[in-house]
Amino acid sequence: MAQDRAVVADEGLRQPVADAFKRLHEMLVAVIDAAVSRGQLPPGVDPDRLASTMVAVVQGGYVLAMAQQDRAPYDAACQGALELLRAVTGETDPAPAEGRSASF
């Protein structure tokens, strides 16, 4: 919806979308901050920046999937986001993604 010019031009439509992204970002920041505090992510990780990156990667995958009417770009973006997290943590054994489904 955020890429739809009619939605962006109408404050009544745009604001709920912006609010939803803000809430998502805030939740991710909290989870990432907690992971840093528990030592699951390195202390140098910026929770705000990493949350922004994760949202952008996944939403970009969603937009590509919608444009292509194929879920492969979305799946690839989600897996890429997980690979970024594994790279940051040094984890090398990816857990299988099971039961995840979306329709396009």
Tab-separated table of N, CA and C in Angstrom:
chain	number	residue	atom	x	y	z
A	1	MET	N	0.810	-1.194	0.000
A	1	MET	CA	0.000	0.000	0.000
A	1	MET	C	0.855	1.259	0.000
A	2	ALA	N	2.019	1.198	0.628
A	2	ALA	CA	2.851	2.392	0.731
A	2	ALA	C	3.386	2.842	-0.624
A	3	GLN	N	3.410	1.958	-1.615
A	3	GLN	CA	3.880	2.358	-2.938
A	3	GLN	C	2.750	2.876	-3.819
A	4	ASP	N	1.526	2.797	-3.343
A	4	ASP	CA	0.355	3.270	-4.085
A	4	ASP	C	0.237	4.786	-3.914
A	5	ARG	N	0.349	5.525	-5.009
A	5	ARG	CA	0.312	6.998	-4.948
A	5	ARG	C	-0.974	7.524	-4.326
A	6	ALA	N	-2.085	6.845	-4.576
A	6	ALA	CA	-3.361	7.290	-4.005
A	6	ALA	C	-3.345	7.166	-2.483
A	7	VAL	N	-2.717	6.120	-1.978
A	7	VAL	CA	-2.615	5.937	-0.527
A	7	VAL	C	-1.709	7.002	0.068
A	8	VAL	N	-0.567	7.225	-0.551
A	8	VAL	CA	0.403	8.201	-0.043
A	8	VAL	C	-0.180	9.608	-0.072
A	9	ALA	N	-0.988	9.917	-1.071
A	9	ALA	CA	-1.561	11.258	-1.201
A	9	ALA	C	-2.699	11.514	-0.216
A	10	ASP	N	-3.309	10.471	0.296
A	10	ASP	CA	-4.451	10.610	1.206
A	10	ASP	C	-3.995	10.347	2.640
A	11	GLU	N	-3.956	11.402	3.448
A	11	GLU	CA	-3.473	11.282	4.828
A	11	GLU	C	-4.250	10.233	5.617
A	12	GLY	N	-5.545	10.125	5.362
A	12	GLY	CA	-6.364	9.141	6.062
A	12	GLY	C	-5.988	7.708	5.735
A	13	LEU	N	-5.419	7.487	4.554
A	13	LEU	CA	-4.950	6.162	4.165
A	13	LEU	C	-3.476	5.970	4.504
A	14	ARG	N	-2.688	7.020	4.310
A	14	ARG	CA	-1.252	6.922	4.521
A	14	ARG	C	-0.894	6.727	5.990
A	15	GLN	N	-1.566	7.458	6.868
A	15	GLN	CA	-1.180	7.437	8.280
A	15	GLN	C	-1.281	6.055	8.922
A	16	PRO	N	-2.354	5.288	8.682
A	16	PRO	CA	-2.392	3.941	9.269
A	16	PRO	C	-1.254	3.041	8.781
A	17	VAL	N	-0.877	3.199	7.515
A	17	VAL	CA	0.240	2.421	6.979
A	17	VAL	C	1.535	2.845	7.664
A	18	ALA	N	1.744	4.156	7.781
A	18	ALA	CA	2.940	4.665	8.458
A	18	ALA	C	2.974	4.209	9.914
A	19	ASP	N	1.827	4.236	10.573
A	19	ASP	CA	1.751	3.791	11.971
A	19	ASP	C	2.097	2.310	12.105
A	20	ALA	N	1.624	1.504	11.170
A	20	ALA	CA	1.914	0.066	11.213
A	20	ALA	C	3.407	-0.190	11.045
A	21	PHE	N	4.038	0.520	10.110
A	21	PHE	CA	5.482	0.360	9.932
A	21	PHE	C	6.244	0.849	11.159
A	22	LYS	N	5.767	1.912	11.772
A	22	LYS	CA	6.414	2.425	12.987
A	22	LYS	C	6.332	1.395	14.115
A	23	ARG	N	5.156	0.788	14.301
A	23	ARG	CA	5.000	-0.239	15.342
A	23	ARG	C	5.893	-1.442	15.058
A	24	LEU	N	5.937	-1.875	13.801
A	24	LEU	CA	6.799	-2.992	13.427
A	24	LEU	C	8.250	-2.661	13.749
A	25	HIS	N	8.679	-1.476	13.371
A	25	HIS	CA	10.050	-1.045	13.627
A	25	HIS	C	10.339	-1.036	15.127
A	26	GLU	N	9.420	-0.486	15.908
A	26	GLU	CA	9.616	-0.423	17.361
A	26	GLU	C	9.714	-1.818	17.973
A	27	MET	N	8.889	-2.751	17.492
A	27	MET	CA	8.948	-4.122	18.009
A	27	MET	C	10.283	-4.775	17.666
A	28	LEU	N	10.735	-4.577	16.435
A	28	LEU	CA	12.021	-5.146	16.038
A	28	LEU	C	13.165	-4.543	16.842
A	29	VAL	N	13.127	-3.231	17.066
A	29	VAL	CA	14.164	-2.588	17.879
A	29	VAL	C	14.204	-3.225	19.263
A	30	ALA	N	13.046	-3.446	19.863
A	30	ALA	CA	12.989	-4.044	21.202
A	30	ALA	C	13.572	-5.457	21.202
A	31	VAL	N	13.227	-6.252	20.193
A	31	VAL	CA	13.737	-7.624	20.107
A	31	VAL	C	15.248	-7.615	19.882
A	32	ILE	N	15.718	-6.763	18.994
A	32	ILE	CA	17.151	-6.690	18.703
A	32	ILE	C	17.911	-6.183	19.919
A	33	ASP	N	17.376	-5.173	20.588
A	33	ASP	CA	18.009	-4.643	21.795
A	33	ASP	C	18.115	-5.730	22.866
A	34	ALA	N	17.051	-6.506	23.027
A	34	ALA	CA	17.079	-7.606	23.996
A	34	ALA	C	18.121	-8.651	23.607
A	35	ALA	N	18.233	-8.939	22.313
A	35	ALA	CA	19.225	-9.909	21.845
A	35	ALA	C	20.644	-9.413	22.104
A	36	VAL	N	20.868	-8.119	21.938
A	36	VAL	CA	22.183	-7.539	22.249
A	36	VAL	C	22.448	-7.667	23.745
A	37	SER	N	21.455	-7.349	24.561
A	37	SER	CA	21.603	-7.430	26.020
A	37	SER	C	21.899	-8.851	26.485
A	38	ARG	N	21.323	-9.855	25.813
A	38	ARG	CA	21.539	-11.258	26.180
A	38	ARG	C	22.803	-11.839	25.560
A	39	GLY	N	23.499	-11.057	24.742
A	39	GLY	CA	24.708	-11.553	24.101
A	39	GLY	C	24.445	-12.376	22.857
A	40	GLN	N	23.209	-12.373	22.364
A	40	GLN	CA	22.881	-13.116	21.152
A	40	GLN	C	23.288	-12.356	19.894
A	41	LEU	N	23.446	-11.053	20.025
A	41	LEU	CA	23.975	-10.203	18.957
A	41	LEU	C	25.135	-9.421	19.542
A	42	PRO	N	26.130	-9.086	18.731
A	42	PRO	CA	27.295	-8.358	19.237
A	42	PRO	C	26.921	-6.989	19.803
A	43	PRO	N	27.680	-6.503	20.785
A	43	PRO	CA	27.360	-5.223	21.420
A	43	PRO	C	27.417	-4.026	20.475
A	44	GLY	N	28.125	-4.116	19.372
A	44	GLY	CA	28.225	-2.999	18.443
A	44	GLY	C	27.035	-2.839	17.511
A	45	VAL	N	26.091	-3.775	17.560
A	45	VAL	CA	24.924	-3.716	16.671
A	45	VAL	C	24.021	-2.556	17.086
A	46	ASP	N	23.625	-1.752	16.116
A	46	ASP	CA	22.692	-0.648	16.357
A	46	ASP	C	21.275	-1.177	16.115
A	47	PRO	N	20.478	-1.376	17.177
A	47	PRO	CA	19.144	-1.953	17.009
A	47	PRO	C	18.249	-1.163	16.054
A	48	ASP	N	18.323	0.157	16.095
A	48	ASP	CA	17.483	0.982	15.228
A	48	ASP	C	17.845	0.768	13.761
A	49	ARG	N	19.126	0.790	13.480
A	49	ARG	CA	19.578	0.634	12.094
A	49	ARG	C	19.302	-0.782	11.580
A	50	LEU	N	19.547	-1.796	12.422
A	50	LEU	CA	19.298	-3.171	11.993
A	50	LEU	C	17.803	-3.408	11.768
A	51	ALA	N	16.962	-2.855	12.624
A	51	ALA	CA	15.510	-2.982	12.436
A	51	ALA	C	15.085	-2.337	11.120
A	52	SER	N	15.617	-1.162	10.823
A	52	SER	CA	15.294	-0.490	9.554
A	52	SER	C	15.720	-1.341	8.367
A	53	THR	N	16.894	-1.944	8.459
A	53	THR	CA	17.396	-2.793	7.384
A	53	THR	C	16.504	-4.008	7.181
A	54	MET	N	16.114	-4.648	8.277
A	54	MET	CA	15.287	-5.848	8.177
A	54	MET	C	13.925	-5.527	7.545
A	55	VAL	N	13.309	-4.435	7.980
A	55	VAL	CA	12.013	-4.050	7.406
A	55	VAL	C	12.171	-3.745	5.914
A	56	ALA	N	13.213	-3.010	5.556
A	56	ALA	CA	13.418	-2.643	4.154
A	56	ALA	C	13.654	-3.871	3.278
A	57	VAL	N	14.440	-4.815	3.764
A	57	VAL	CA	14.729	-6.020	2.982
A	57	VAL	C	13.456	-6.833	2.754
A	58	VAL	N	12.715	-7.087	3.812
A	58	VAL	CA	11.508	-7.907	3.690
A	58	VAL	C	10.438	-7.192	2.861
A	59	GLN	N	10.238	-5.897	3.091
A	59	GLN	CA	9.242	-5.159	2.313
A	59	GLN	C	9.650	-5.057	0.851
A	60	GLY	N	10.937	-4.913	0.595
A	60	GLY	CA	11.411	-4.905	-0.786
A	60	GLY	C	11.112	-6.224	-1.478
A	61	GLY	N	11.322	-7.318	-0.765
A	61	GLY	CA	10.993	-8.635	-1.303
A	61	GLY	C	9.510	-8.771	-1.598
A	62	TYR	N	8.697	-8.204	-0.713
A	62	TYR	CA	7.245	-8.247	-0.903
A	62	TYR	C	6.842	-7.463	-2.160
A	63	VAL	N	7.402	-6.276	-2.325
A	63	VAL	CA	7.083	-5.455	-3.502
A	63	VAL	C	7.496	-6.182	-4.782
A	64	LEU	N	8.684	-6.778	-4.786
A	64	LEU	CA	9.131	-7.524	-5.965
A	64	LEU	C	8.222	-8.720	-6.238
A	65	ALA	N	7.826	-9.411	-5.183
A	65	ALA	CA	6.939	-10.564	-5.354
A	65	ALA	C	5.593	-10.143	-5.935
A	66	MET	N	5.064	-9.037	-5.452
A	66	MET	CA	3.788	-8.549	-5.977
A	66	MET	C	3.928	-8.152	-7.442
A	67	ALA	N	5.011	-7.465	-7.776
A	67	ALA	CA	5.217	-7.016	-9.152
A	67	ALA	C	5.371	-8.196	-10.106
A	68	GLN	N	6.015	-9.259	-9.632
A	68	GLN	CA	6.257	-10.429	-10.474
A	68	GLN	C	5.182	-11.501	-10.328
A	69	GLN	N	4.253	-11.285	-9.379
A	69	GLN	CA	3.235	-12.294	-9.077
A	69	GLN	C	3.882	-13.656	-8.839
A	70	ASP	N	4.940	-13.609	-8.043
A	70	ASP	CA	5.718	-14.809	-7.731
A	70	ASP	C	6.294	-14.616	-6.336
A	71	ARG	N	6.097	-15.555	-5.459
A	71	ARG	CA	6.562	-15.401	-4.086
A	71	ARG	C	8.073	-15.588	-3.933
A	72	ALA	N	8.768	-16.048	-4.975
A	72	ALA	CA	10.200	-16.320	-4.874
A	72	ALA	C	11.010	-15.107	-4.398
A	73	PRO	N	10.773	-13.895	-4.901
A	73	PRO	CA	11.549	-12.754	-4.401
A	73	PRO	C	11.316	-12.481	-2.912
A	74	TYR	N	10.097	-12.695	-2.448
A	74	TYR	CA	9.793	-12.507	-1.026
A	74	TYR	C	10.522	-13.553	-0.193
A	75	ASP	N	10.449	-14.810	-0.623
A	75	ASP	CA	11.148	-15.872	0.092
A	75	ASP	C	12.651	-15.602	0.129
A	76	ALA	N	13.196	-15.176	-1.009
A	76	ALA	CA	14.631	-14.889	-1.072
A	76	ALA	C	15.003	-13.738	-0.145
A	77	ALA	N	14.174	-12.707	-0.091
A	77	ALA	CA	14.450	-11.570	0.793
A	77	ALA	C	14.402	-11.992	2.257
A	78	CYS	N	13.419	-12.800	2.619
A	78	CYS	CA	13.322	-13.278	4.009
A	78	CYS	C	14.527	-14.135	4.367
A	79	GLN	N	14.907	-15.028	3.475
A	79	GLN	CA	16.082	-15.860	3.734
A	79	GLN	C	17.350	-15.009	3.780
A	80	GLY	N	17.424	-14.006	2.912
A	80	GLY	CA	18.573	-13.099	2.937
A	80	GLY	C	18.657	-12.323	4.238
A	81	ALA	N	17.506	-11.899	4.757
A	81	ALA	CA	17.489	-11.194	6.042
A	81	ALA	C	18.003	-12.104	7.149
A	82	LEU	N	17.586	-13.363	7.126
A	82	LEU	CA	18.080	-14.321	8.120
A	82	LEU	C	19.578	-14.559	7.959
A	83	GLU	N	20.046	-14.608	6.713
A	83	GLU	CA	21.477	-14.783	6.472
A	83	GLU	C	22.274	-13.592	6.997
A	84	LEU	N	21.728	-12.392	6.857
A	84	LEU	CA	22.389	-11.214	7.425
A	84	LEU	C	22.515	-11.347	8.937
A	85	LEU	N	21.446	-11.796	9.586
A	85	LEU	CA	21.502	-11.988	11.038
A	85	LEU	C	22.512	-13.062	11.412
A	86	ARG	N	22.535	-14.153	10.650
A	86	ARG	CA	23.522	-15.203	10.931
A	86	ARG	C	24.936	-14.681	10.747
A	87	ALA	N	25.144	-13.845	9.747
A	87	ALA	CA	26.477	-13.281	9.529
A	87	ALA	C	26.899	-12.405	10.706
A	88	VAL	N	25.968	-11.637	11.233
A	88	VAL	CA	26.264	-10.759	12.371
A	88	VAL	C	26.583	-11.582	13.615
A	89	THR	N	25.859	-12.685	13.804
A	89	THR	CA	26.042	-13.497	15.013
A	89	THR	C	27.148	-14.525	14.867
A	90	GLY	N	27.553	-14.806	13.637
A	90	GLY	CA	28.548	-15.841	13.408
A	90	GLY	C	27.945	-17.235	13.337
A	91	GLU	N	26.624	-17.336	13.403
A	91	GLU	CA	25.948	-18.635	13.318
A	91	GLU	C	26.103	-19.184	11.912
A	92	THR	N	26.378	-20.477	11.826
A	92	THR	CA	26.569	-21.080	10.508
A	92	THR	C	25.540	-22.148	10.183
A	93	ASP	N	24.742	-22.562	11.158
A	93	ASP	CA	23.780	-23.636	10.945
A	93	ASP	C	22.371	-23.066	10.876
A	94	PRO	N	21.868	-22.788	9.662
A	94	PRO	CA	20.528	-22.191	9.567
A	94	PRO	C	19.441	-23.175	9.969
A	95	ALA	N	18.475	-22.673	10.716
A	95	ALA	CA	17.307	-23.482	11.061
A	95	ALA	C	16.374	-23.500	9.862
A	96	PRO	N	15.773	-24.638	9.559
A	96	PRO	CA	14.865	-24.686	8.401
A	96	PRO	C	13.610	-23.866	8.648
A	97	ALA	N	13.169	-23.185	7.611
A	97	ALA	CA	11.924	-22.410	7.690
A	97	ALA	C	10.789	-23.333	7.287
A	98	GLU	N	9.937	-23.670	8.246
A	98	GLU	CA	8.837	-24.579	7.955
A	98	GLU	C	7.511	-23.905	8.222
A	99	GLY	N	6.538	-24.245	7.429
A	99	GLY	CA	5.190	-23.759	7.664
A	99	GLY	C	4.974	-22.295	7.339
A	100	ARG	N	5.914	-21.668	6.676
A	100	ARG	CA	5.761	-20.261	6.305
A	100	ARG	C	5.117	-20.205	4.935
A	101	SER	N	4.093	-19.403	4.818
A	101	SER	CA	3.398	-19.330	3.545
A	101	SER	C	2.794	-17.955	3.342
A	102	ALA	N	2.828	-17.512	2.134
A	102	ALA	CA	2.162	-16.266	1.756
A	102	ALA	C	1.643	-16.458	0.341
A	103	SER	N	0.583	-15.783	0.001
A	103	SER	CA	0.058	-15.901	-1.356
A	103	SER	C	0.205	-14.566	-2.068
A	104	PHE	N	0.528	-14.633	-3.329
A	104	PHE	CA	0.687	-13.432	-4.152
A	104	PHE	C	-0.138	-13.580	-5.392
